[in-house]
mmCIF file of C-alpha atoms and ligand atoms in Angstrom:
data_model
loop_
_atom_site.group_PDB
_atom_site.id
_atom_site.type_symbol
_atom_site.label_atom_id
_atom_site.label_comp_id
_atom_site.label_asym_id
_atom_site.label_seq_id
_atom_site.Cartn_x
_atom_site.Cartn_y
_atom_site.Cartn_z
ATOM 1 C CA MET F 1 -30.120 74.075 70.329
ATOM 2 C CA LYS F 2 -26.991 72.375 71.496
ATOM 3 C CA GLU F 3 -28.792 69.686 72.462
ATOM 4 C CA LYS F 4 -30.149 69.012 69.048
ATOM 5 C CA ASP F 5 -26.520 69.409 67.452
ATOM 6 C CA HIS F 6 -25.482 66.556 69.751
ATOM 7 C CA LEU F 7 -28.059 64.821 68.796
ATOM 8 C CA LEU F 8 -27.604 65.225 64.910
ATOM 9 C CA ARG F 9 -24.188 64.632 65.075
ATOM 10 C CA ASN F 10 -24.363 61.311 67.189
ATOM 11 C CA ILE F 11 -27.180 60.237 64.230
ATOM 12 C CA ILE F 12 -24.401 61.037 61.678
ATOM 13 C CA VAL F 13 -21.877 59.110 63.507
ATOM 14 C CA VAL F 14 -24.223 56.275 63.715
ATOM 15 C CA LEU F 15 -24.981 56.294 60.266
ATOM 16 C CA ILE F 16 -20.990 56.578 59.347
ATOM 17 C CA ILE F 17 -20.504 53.479 61.322
ATOM 18 C CA CYS F 18 -23.437 51.663 59.801
ATOM 19 C CA LEU F 19 -22.431 52.485 56.113
ATOM 20 C CA GLY F 20 -18.832 51.379 56.914
ATOM 21 C CA LEU F 21 -19.976 48.145 58.370
ATOM 22 C CA LEU F 22 -21.693 47.535 55.167
ATOM 23 C CA PHE F 23 -18.839 48.098 52.971
ATOM 24 C CA PHE F 24 -16.931 45.740 54.802
ATOM 25 C CA ILE F 25 -19.704 43.095 55.001
ATOM 26 C CA SER F 26 -20.651 43.640 51.424
ATOM 27 C CA PRO F 27 -17.602 41.955 50.006
ATOM 28 C CA ALA F 28 -18.022 38.666 51.169
ATOM 29 C CA LYS F 29 -21.433 38.915 48.981
ATOM 30 C CA THR F 30 -20.068 40.206 45.750
ATOM 31 C CA ASP F 31 -18.662 36.889 44.765
ATOM 32 C CA GLU F 32 -19.788 35.321 41.528
ATOM 33 C CA ALA F 33 -21.166 32.507 43.145
ATOM 34 C CA ASP F 34 -23.361 34.432 45.644
ATOM 35 C CA LYS F 35 -25.595 35.573 42.626
ATOM 36 C CA LEU F 36 -26.228 31.954 41.341
ATOM 37 C CA PRO F 37 -29.209 29.928 42.136
ATOM 38 C CA VAL F 38 -28.630 27.421 44.964
ATOM 39 C CA VAL F 39 -29.774 23.522 44.588
ATOM 40 C CA ILE F 40 -29.585 21.196 47.521
ATOM 41 C CA GLN F 41 -28.369 17.904 46.526
ATOM 42 C CA GLU F 42 -29.577 15.108 48.812
ATOM 43 C CA LEU F 43 -26.639 12.957 48.872
ATOM 44 C CA VAL F 44 -27.123 8.913 48.714
ATOM 45 C CA LYS F 45 -25.780 5.914 50.074
ATOM 46 C CA PRO F 46 -23.662 4.382 47.496
ATOM 47 C CA PRO F 47 -23.992 2.326 45.112
ATOM 48 C CA PHE F 48 -26.502 4.831 44.320
ATOM 49 C CA VAL F 49 -26.100 8.287 42.900
ATOM 50 C CA PRO F 50 -27.677 11.370 43.708
ATOM 51 C CA ARG F 51 -30.590 12.620 41.092
ATOM 52 C CA HIS F 52 -28.940 14.441 38.329
ATOM 53 C CA ASN F 53 -29.373 15.571 34.408
ATOM 54 C CA ILE F 54 -26.564 13.968 31.950
ATOM 55 C CA VAL F 55 -27.058 17.711 30.037
ATOM 56 C CA ALA F 56 -27.286 20.841 32.271
ATOM 57 C CA LYS F 57 -30.352 22.675 32.594
ATOM 58 C CA GLY F 58 -29.775 26.110 32.743
ATOM 59 C CA GLY F 59 -26.635 28.297 33.586
ATOM 60 C CA PRO F 60 -24.492 27.248 36.537
ATOM 61 C CA LYS F 61 -25.591 26.929 40.327
ATOM 62 C CA VAL F 62 -24.147 26.716 43.644
ATOM 63 C CA ILE F 63 -25.086 22.943 44.884
ATOM 64 C CA LYS F 64 -24.867 22.560 48.273
ATOM 65 C CA VAL F 65 -24.066 19.336 50.010
ATOM 66 C CA ARG F 66 -23.802 18.308 53.845
ATOM 67 C CA MET F 67 -21.384 15.532 55.185
ATOM 68 C CA THR F 68 -20.951 14.457 58.723
ATOM 69 C CA VAL F 69 -17.784 12.448 59.478
ATOM 70 C CA THR F 70 -18.578 9.341 61.564
ATOM 71 C CA GLU F 71 -16.381 7.046 63.421
ATOM 72 C CA LYS F 72 -17.569 3.381 63.949
ATOM 73 C CA VAL F 73 -17.126 -0.134 63.864
ATOM 74 C CA LEU F 74 -17.976 -1.861 60.475
ATOM 75 C CA THR F 75 -18.079 -5.595 59.858
ATOM 76 C CA ILE F 76 -15.843 -5.992 56.310
ATOM 77 C CA ASP F 77 -16.320 -9.762 55.512
ATOM 78 C CA GLU F 78 -18.226 -12.484 56.145
ATOM 79 C CA GLU F 79 -16.418 -13.818 59.022
ATOM 80 C CA GLY F 80 -17.529 -11.140 61.153
ATOM 81 C CA THR F 81 -14.338 -9.079 60.959
ATOM 82 C CA LYS F 82 -14.909 -5.894 63.053
ATOM 83 C CA PHE F 83 -13.005 -2.911 62.165
ATOM 84 C CA ARG F 84 -13.188 0.487 63.396
ATOM 85 C CA VAL F 85 -13.362 3.087 60.221
ATOM 86 C CA PHE F 86 -14.191 6.891 59.685
ATOM 87 C CA ALA F 87 -16.581 7.620 56.931
ATOM 88 C CA PHE F 88 -18.002 10.222 55.220
ATOM 89 C CA ASN F 89 -22.055 10.322 55.851
ATOM 90 C CA ASP F 90 -21.808 6.673 57.702
ATOM 91 C CA SER F 91 -20.399 5.273 54.406
ATOM 92 C CA VAL F 92 -17.550 3.766 53.038
ATOM 93 C CA PRO F 93 -16.918 4.974 50.218
ATOM 94 C CA GLY F 94 -18.550 8.540 51.351
ATOM 95 C CA PRO F 95 -21.277 9.515 48.727
ATOM 96 C CA LEU F 96 -21.152 10.262 45.312
ATOM 97 C CA ILE F 97 -21.487 13.975 44.482
ATOM 98 C CA VAL F 98 -22.737 15.115 41.302
ATOM 99 C CA ALA F 99 -22.211 18.569 39.257
ATOM 100 C CA HIS F 100 -21.579 20.275 35.983
ATOM 101 C CA VAL F 101 -18.456 22.072 35.302
ATOM 102 C CA GLY F 102 -18.973 25.748 36.018
ATOM 103 C CA ASP F 103 -20.894 24.778 39.061
ATOM 104 C CA TYR F 104 -19.775 25.404 42.750
ATOM 105 C CA ILE F 105 -19.947 22.818 45.025
ATOM 106 C CA GLU F 106 -20.447 24.330 48.904
ATOM 107 C CA LEU F 107 -19.901 21.288 51.360
ATOM 108 C CA THR F 108 -20.869 21.891 54.902
ATOM 109 C CA LEU F 109 -18.203 19.157 56.720
ATOM 110 C CA VAL F 110 -19.425 18.324 60.691
ATOM 111 C CA SER F 111 -17.751 16.398 62.937
ATOM 112 C CA PRO F 112 -19.920 15.461 65.962
ATOM 113 C CA LYS F 113 -18.665 15.738 69.729
ATOM 114 C CA LYS F 114 -18.311 12.241 69.997
ATOM 115 C CA ASN F 115 -15.871 11.691 67.287
ATOM 116 C CA ASN F 116 -12.157 11.412 68.504
ATOM 117 C CA PHE F 117 -9.929 12.436 65.629
ATOM 118 C CA GLU F 118 -9.367 15.745 63.432
ATOM 119 C CA HIS F 119 -10.329 15.494 59.763
ATOM 120 C CA ASN F 120 -10.719 17.169 56.877
ATOM 121 C CA ILE F 121 -11.393 16.658 53.137
ATOM 122 C CA ASP F 122 -9.422 17.218 49.947
ATOM 123 C CA PHE F 123 -11.025 17.368 46.532
ATOM 124 C CA HIS F 124 -9.374 16.154 43.423
ATOM 125 C CA ALA F 125 -11.874 18.166 41.290
ATOM 126 C CA SER F 126 -11.121 21.382 42.886
ATOM 127 C CA THR F 127 -8.364 23.893 42.673
ATOM 128 C CA GLY F 128 -6.769 25.291 45.311
ATOM 129 C CA ALA F 129 -5.693 24.755 49.080
ATOM 130 C CA LEU F 130 -4.657 21.159 49.102
ATOM 131 C CA GLY F 131 -7.888 20.530 47.360
ATOM 132 C CA GLY F 132 -9.983 22.432 50.141
ATOM 133 C CA GLY F 133 -7.699 19.774 52.564
ATOM 134 C CA GLY F 134 -5.678 22.761 54.246
ATOM 135 C CA LEU F 135 -9.127 24.917 54.588
ATOM 136 C CA THR F 136 -11.469 22.318 56.543
ATOM 137 C CA HIS F 137 -9.625 20.766 59.199
ATOM 138 C CA ILE F 138 -12.075 20.279 62.190
ATOM 139 C CA LEU F 139 -11.959 18.891 65.133
ATOM 140 C CA PRO F 140 -14.722 16.819 66.895
ATOM 141 C CA GLY F 141 -17.249 19.418 67.680
ATOM 142 C CA GLU F 142 -16.891 21.703 64.819
ATOM 143 C CA ALA F 143 -18.018 22.304 61.251
ATOM 144 C CA VAL F 144 -16.527 23.883 58.623
ATOM 145 C CA ILE F 145 -18.359 25.296 54.859
ATOM 146 C CA LEU F 146 -15.927 25.147 51.669
ATOM 147 C CA ARG F 147 -17.306 26.433 48.539
ATOM 148 C CA TRP F 148 -14.989 25.510 45.106
ATOM 149 C CA LYS F 149 -15.826 25.455 41.994
ATOM 150 C CA ALA F 150 -15.837 22.806 39.351
ATOM 151 C CA THR F 151 -13.860 23.577 36.575
ATOM 152 C CA LYS F 152 -12.446 20.092 35.311
ATOM 153 C CA PRO F 153 -15.202 17.757 33.686
ATOM 154 C CA GLY F 154 -14.571 14.179 34.942
ATOM 155 C CA VAL F 155 -14.873 11.892 38.060
ATOM 156 C CA PHE F 156 -12.761 12.383 40.547
ATOM 157 C CA VAL F 157 -11.702 11.113 44.385
ATOM 158 C CA TYR F 158 -11.950 13.010 47.576
ATOM 159 C CA HIS F 159 -10.302 11.995 50.843
ATOM 160 C CA CYS F 160 -9.068 12.991 54.131
ATOM 161 C CA ALA F 161 -5.661 14.083 54.651
ATOM 162 C CA PRO F 162 -5.374 15.239 58.024
ATOM 163 C CA GLY F 163 -1.587 15.319 57.721
ATOM 164 C CA GLY F 164 1.370 13.014 57.905
ATOM 165 C CA SER F 165 0.974 9.219 58.508
ATOM 166 C CA MET F 166 -2.877 10.284 59.347
ATOM 167 C CA VAL F 167 -3.408 10.693 55.607
ATOM 168 C CA PRO F 168 -3.119 7.010 54.422
ATOM 169 C CA TRP F 169 -4.460 5.906 57.870
ATOM 170 C CA HIS F 170 -7.188 7.606 57.381
ATOM 171 C CA VAL F 171 -7.896 6.802 54.047
ATOM 172 C CA VAL F 172 -7.650 3.309 54.480
ATOM 173 C CA LYS F 173 -9.913 3.512 57.215
ATOM 174 C CA GLY F 174 -12.814 4.381 54.667
ATOM 175 C CA MET F 175 -12.477 7.927 54.558
ATOM 176 C CA ASN F 176 -12.645 8.474 50.626
ATOM 177 C CA GLY F 177 -15.497 9.139 48.259
ATOM 178 C CA ALA F 178 -15.974 10.578 44.796
ATOM 179 C CA VAL F 179 -17.121 13.850 42.233
ATOM 180 C CA MET F 180 -18.400 13.561 39.156
ATOM 181 C CA ILE F 181 -18.191 16.691 37.542
ATOM 182 C CA LEU F 182 -20.335 16.460 34.152
ATOM 183 C CA PRO F 183 -19.446 18.527 30.895
ATOM 184 C CA ARG F 184 -22.192 20.948 30.962
ATOM 185 C CA ASP F 185 -23.565 19.407 27.044
ATOM 186 C CA GLY F 186 -23.338 16.021 28.609
ATOM 187 C CA LEU F 187 -20.682 13.144 27.535
ATOM 188 C CA LYS F 188 -19.454 12.619 23.876
ATOM 189 C CA ASP F 189 -17.844 10.014 22.135
ATOM 190 C CA ARG F 190 -14.536 10.538 20.041
ATOM 191 C CA HIS F 191 -16.843 12.039 17.066
ATOM 192 C CA GLY F 192 -18.459 14.486 19.318
ATOM 193 C CA ASN F 193 -22.091 12.285 19.079
ATOM 194 C CA PRO F 194 -23.626 12.493 22.643
ATOM 195 C CA ILE F 195 -23.123 9.559 24.977
ATOM 196 C CA THR F 196 -26.041 8.828 27.675
ATOM 197 C CA TYR F 197 -26.775 6.555 30.145
ATOM 198 C CA ASP F 198 -29.915 5.076 31.805
ATOM 199 C CA LYS F 199 -28.593 4.696 35.282
ATOM 200 C CA ALA F 200 -25.312 4.925 37.267
ATOM 201 C CA TYR F 201 -24.000 2.805 39.785
ATOM 202 C CA TYR F 202 -21.095 4.225 41.994
ATOM 203 C CA ILE F 203 -18.592 1.581 43.199
ATOM 204 C CA GLY F 204 -16.174 2.589 45.781
ATOM 205 C CA GLU F 205 -13.286 0.115 45.734
ATOM 206 C CA GLN F 206 -11.632 -0.010 49.655
ATOM 207 C CA ASP F 207 -8.514 -1.403 50.991
ATOM 208 C CA PHE F 208 -8.217 -2.552 54.823
ATOM 209 C CA TYR F 209 -5.162 -3.723 56.487
ATOM 210 C CA VAL F 210 -6.359 -5.805 59.799
ATOM 211 C CA PRO F 211 -3.889 -6.716 62.008
ATOM 212 C CA LYS F 212 -4.142 -10.331 63.257
ATOM 213 C CA ASP F 213 -3.125 -11.906 66.817
ATOM 214 C CA GLU F 214 -0.324 -14.918 67.480
ATOM 215 C CA TYR F 215 -3.211 -17.087 66.585
ATOM 216 C CA GLY F 216 -4.002 -15.621 63.321
ATOM 217 C CA ARG F 217 -7.027 -14.034 64.090
ATOM 218 C CA TYR F 218 -8.105 -10.378 63.397
ATOM 219 C CA LYS F 219 -7.937 -8.407 66.309
ATOM 220 C CA GLU F 220 -10.646 -6.029 67.368
ATOM 221 C CA PHE F 221 -10.039 -2.873 68.923
ATOM 222 C CA LEU F 222 -12.838 -1.590 71.327
ATOM 223 C CA HIS F 223 -10.961 1.984 71.665
ATOM 224 C CA PRO F 224 -10.628 4.428 69.505
ATOM 225 C CA GLY F 225 -7.008 4.954 68.556
ATOM 226 C CA ASP F 226 -6.055 1.417 69.840
ATOM 227 C CA GLY F 227 -5.651 -0.109 66.542
ATOM 228 C CA PHE F 228 -3.161 2.784 65.088
ATOM 229 C CA SER F 229 0.364 0.686 65.672
ATOM 230 C CA ASP F 230 -1.021 -2.462 64.674
ATOM 231 C CA VAL F 231 -2.562 -1.239 61.377
ATOM 232 C CA LEU F 232 0.538 0.811 60.442
ATOM 233 C CA LYS F 233 2.798 -2.058 60.563
ATOM 234 C CA VAL F 234 0.149 -4.265 57.809
ATOM 235 C CA MET F 235 0.002 -0.960 56.057
ATOM 236 C CA ARG F 236 3.725 -0.966 55.688
ATOM 237 C CA THR F 237 3.482 -4.566 53.899
ATOM 238 C CA LEU F 238 1.435 -3.179 51.032
ATOM 239 C CA THR F 239 -0.395 -6.254 51.286
ATOM 240 C CA PRO F 240 -4.230 -5.716 51.885
ATOM 241 C CA THR F 241 -6.231 -7.918 54.129
ATOM 242 C CA HIS F 242 -9.344 -6.911 52.521
ATOM 243 C CA VAL F 243 -10.163 -5.225 48.822
ATOM 244 C CA VAL F 244 -13.796 -4.631 49.169
ATOM 245 C CA PHE F 245 -16.646 -2.627 47.355
ATOM 246 C CA ASN F 246 -18.967 -0.784 49.587
ATOM 247 C CA GLY F 247 -17.043 -1.430 52.699
ATOM 248 C CA ALA F 248 -17.595 -4.970 53.099
ATOM 249 C CA VAL F 249 -16.993 -8.287 51.277
ATOM 250 C CA GLY F 250 -20.171 -9.015 49.595
ATOM 251 C CA ALA F 251 -21.943 -5.842 50.024
ATOM 252 C CA LEU F 252 -23.065 -5.598 46.509
ATOM 253 C CA GLU F 253 -24.019 -9.149 45.941
ATOM 254 C CA GLY F 254 -27.283 -11.518 46.480
ATOM 255 C CA GLU F 255 -29.842 -9.348 47.729
ATOM 256 C CA ASN F 256 -27.729 -6.060 47.036
ATOM 257 C CA ALA F 257 -26.384 -7.390 43.430
ATOM 258 C CA LEU F 258 -26.511 -4.191 41.234
ATOM 259 C CA LYS F 259 -29.746 -4.065 38.847
ATOM 260 C CA SER F 260 -30.212 -3.706 35.144
ATOM 261 C CA LYS F 261 -32.091 -5.311 32.208
ATOM 262 C CA VAL F 262 -31.272 -5.720 28.346
ATOM 263 C CA GLY F 263 -31.058 -2.520 26.189
ATOM 264 C CA GLU F 264 -30.226 -0.426 29.278
ATOM 265 C CA SER F 265 -27.128 1.688 29.301
ATOM 266 C CA VAL F 266 -25.506 1.903 32.795
ATOM 267 C CA MET F 267 -22.377 3.946 34.079
ATOM 268 C CA PHE F 268 -20.170 2.098 36.552
ATOM 269 C CA ILE F 269 -18.121 4.537 38.554
ATOM 270 C CA HIS F 270 -15.426 3.154 40.123
ATOM 271 C CA ALA F 271 -13.235 4.998 42.841
ATOM 272 C CA GLN F 272 -10.045 3.946 44.610
ATOM 273 C CA SER F 273 -8.139 6.322 46.808
ATOM 274 C CA ASN F 274 -5.306 4.550 47.775
ATOM 275 C CA ARG F 275 -4.357 1.499 45.147
ATOM 276 C CA ASP F 276 -4.675 0.414 41.694
ATOM 277 C CA THR F 277 -7.429 -1.253 40.442
ATOM 278 C CA ARG F 278 -8.597 -3.122 37.021
ATOM 279 C CA PRO F 279 -12.199 -3.154 36.852
ATOM 280 C CA HIS F 280 -13.577 -5.895 34.484
ATOM 281 C CA LEU F 281 -17.218 -6.939 33.573
ATOM 282 C CA ILE F 282 -17.189 -10.728 33.394
ATOM 283 C CA GLY F 283 -19.674 -11.728 30.460
ATOM 284 C CA GLY F 284 -19.740 -7.848 29.331
ATOM 285 C CA HIS F 285 -17.322 -4.737 28.201
ATOM 286 C CA GLY F 286 -16.615 -1.751 28.647
ATOM 287 C CA ASP F 287 -18.590 0.193 25.761
ATOM 288 C CA TYR F 288 -16.954 3.398 26.088
ATOM 289 C CA VAL F 289 -14.403 4.082 29.445
ATOM 290 C CA TRP F 290 -12.655 7.135 30.731
ATOM 291 C CA PRO F 291 -10.008 4.956 32.820
ATOM 292 C CA ASN F 292 -8.551 7.956 34.155
ATOM 293 C CA GLY F 293 -11.971 10.030 34.617
ATOM 294 C CA SER F 294 -11.430 12.894 32.570
ATOM 295 C CA PHE F 295 -14.459 13.822 30.236
ATOM 296 C CA ASN F 296 -12.425 16.016 28.277
ATOM 297 C CA ASP F 297 -10.689 13.196 26.402
ATOM 298 C CA PRO F 298 -12.621 10.716 24.494
ATOM 299 C CA PRO F 299 -13.684 7.990 25.738
ATOM 300 C CA ARG F 300 -12.141 4.297 24.857
ATOM 301 C CA THR F 301 -14.308 1.630 23.497
ATOM 302 C CA ASN F 302 -14.782 -1.942 23.881
ATOM 303 C CA LEU F 303 -12.268 -2.204 26.455
ATOM 304 C CA GLU F 304 -12.000 -6.144 28.390
ATOM 305 C CA THR F 305 -10.375 -4.699 31.592
ATOM 306 C CA TRP F 306 -9.123 -1.031 32.133
ATOM 307 C CA PHE F 307 -6.853 0.840 34.671
ATOM 308 C CA VAL F 308 -7.885 2.693 37.693
ATOM 309 C CA PRO F 309 -4.913 4.147 39.723
ATOM 310 C CA GLY F 310 -4.884 5.003 43.326
ATOM 311 C CA GLY F 311 -5.910 8.189 43.868
ATOM 312 C CA ALA F 312 -8.002 8.453 41.006
ATOM 313 C CA ALA F 313 -12.007 7.473 39.851
ATOM 314 C CA GLY F 314 -12.603 5.979 36.368
ATOM 315 C CA ALA F 315 -15.936 5.648 34.283
ATOM 316 C CA MET F 316 -17.328 3.225 32.342
ATOM 317 C CA ILE F 317 -20.772 2.793 30.286
ATOM 318 C CA TYR F 318 -22.399 -0.197 29.151
ATOM 319 C CA THR F 319 -25.606 -1.315 27.580
ATOM 320 C CA PHE F 320 -26.724 -4.675 28.633
ATOM 321 C CA ARG F 321 -27.149 -7.358 26.199
ATOM 322 C CA GLN F 322 -27.989 -10.558 27.543
ATOM 323 C CA PRO F 323 -29.934 -11.337 30.473
ATOM 324 C CA GLY F 324 -28.170 -13.353 33.578
ATOM 325 C CA THR F 325 -25.548 -12.647 36.562
ATOM 326 C CA TYR F 326 -22.509 -10.740 35.416
ATOM 327 C CA VAL F 327 -19.812 -9.889 37.619
ATOM 328 C CA TYR F 328 -18.358 -6.733 38.046
ATOM 329 C CA LEU F 329 -14.829 -6.996 39.857
ATOM 330 C CA ASN F 330 -11.061 -5.967 40.260
ATOM 331 C CA HIS F 331 -9.536 -8.431 37.794
ATOM 332 C CA ASN F 332 -6.900 -9.340 40.115
ATOM 333 C CA LEU F 333 -8.589 -12.493 40.839
ATOM 334 C CA ILE F 334 -6.651 -12.999 44.050
ATOM 335 C CA GLU F 335 -8.064 -9.643 45.343
ATOM 336 C CA ALA F 336 -11.698 -10.185 43.487
ATOM 337 C CA PHE F 337 -12.529 -13.722 44.856
ATOM 338 C CA ILE F 338 -10.282 -13.987 48.024
ATOM 339 C CA LEU F 339 -9.760 -10.377 49.365
ATOM 340 C CA GLY F 340 -13.334 -9.766 48.038
ATOM 341 C CA ALA F 341 -13.638 -6.905 45.638
ATOM 342 C CA LYS F 342 -16.468 -8.019 43.431
ATOM 343 C CA ALA F 343 -19.908 -6.988 42.618
ATOM 344 C CA GLU F 344 -22.892 -8.704 40.699
ATOM 345 C CA VAL F 345 -25.640 -7.257 38.498
ATOM 346 C CA ASN F 346 -28.620 -9.077 37.917
ATOM 347 C CA VAL F 347 -29.865 -8.267 34.089
ATOM 348 C CA THR F 348 -33.523 -9.170 33.386
ATOM 349 C CA GLY F 349 -34.675 -9.394 29.885
ATOM 350 C CA LYS F 350 -34.834 -11.650 26.817
ATOM 351 C CA TRP F 351 -31.835 -14.144 25.959
ATOM 352 C CA ASN F 352 -30.637 -13.524 22.535
ATOM 353 C CA ASP F 353 -29.517 -16.767 21.192
ATOM 354 C CA ASP F 354 -27.601 -14.883 18.056
ATOM 355 C CA LEU F 355 -25.178 -13.381 20.611
ATOM 356 C CA MET F 356 -24.653 -16.468 22.399
ATOM 357 C CA LYS F 357 -26.349 -20.154 22.316
ATOM 358 C CA GLN F 358 -25.406 -23.198 24.331
ATOM 359 C CA ILE F 359 -25.406 -25.835 21.180
ATOM 360 C CA MET F 360 -24.680 -28.925 23.080
ATOM 361 C CA GLU F 361 -25.766 -29.080 26.967
ATOM 362 C CA PRO F 362 -22.596 -30.672 29.033
ATOM 363 C CA SER F 363 -23.124 -34.583 27.757
ATOM 364 C CA LYS F 364 -21.110 -37.505 28.620
ATOM 365 C CA ILE F 365 -18.590 -38.448 26.368
ATOM 366 C CA ALA F 366 -17.426 -42.079 24.907
ATOM 367 C CA GLU F 367 -14.769 -43.364 26.377
HETATM 368 CU CU1 CU Q 1 -10.313 11.717 58.547
#
């Protein structure tokens, strides 16, 4: 009888412990977001953007994304200059994440063991803890998961921000990217009419500060931390040696030019985490432009050049009306043609004489 009592008491104690554990564990499972459907978003290399709907289908979701921090040497110009970059998912800029207002972004950030530095991520689109920067510091060989709610519609920058002078150092080493949060019911013009696009390209503009040796040649640094003080010296001049799209001079030209066709509406998302820029499409216009990226504001229309301040992303939509090669650039033409901030857009289709016609070919004039 006594043994039975003892057994019963033990069972009750175990039950109480189990119930207690359940009570303490369960609060972590009662967040609103835990009840939502989960979508895995496959991030893609810029200038491409993940598959997405302009108008949200169904209610809010948890969008799971994964990014790995890589520290590697990139060739950043046509002369073969090598520069050690820090990158999200192996690319400069980091990949674009797309969601709708009310969705949650759940990021798994991984830093492989072979890395050398501490990294984190500050999402300008998020709210709290330095944009998540305070909750995502990871050392080589660590991973962290951060979930944040998308409350503001627009295009926003994200970047690494480990603290002190490491913040600009990591950002100008390429550790930045962008997020697009669409309104659930899509984009609207100033009269509330829907605006759509057929495709989107994402241009990450990057300023690099590469030190030169006594002969004026760009220095190469073989070891991970080597260039820090030298690079800092160039950074202090506020004069970049390279301003590039997609990580290198010419990265979006020739074979890698952006593509479109007459009649197609293309969104261009332009992000710059550190420096002001002024996108322009030679041969076209910004039909609809959100220069600071807020989709709550009506888009400005028919702009020739628009302004995206450093630490922001902007968006523009243009419907191509003529075939040919367009140049999408930073219209500081020195930064575009000498430092590298330009891309080409190859547009196919039928020429419209009504919009433009060469009435006389270049011909000799009578003296
Ligand atoms: Cu970093």
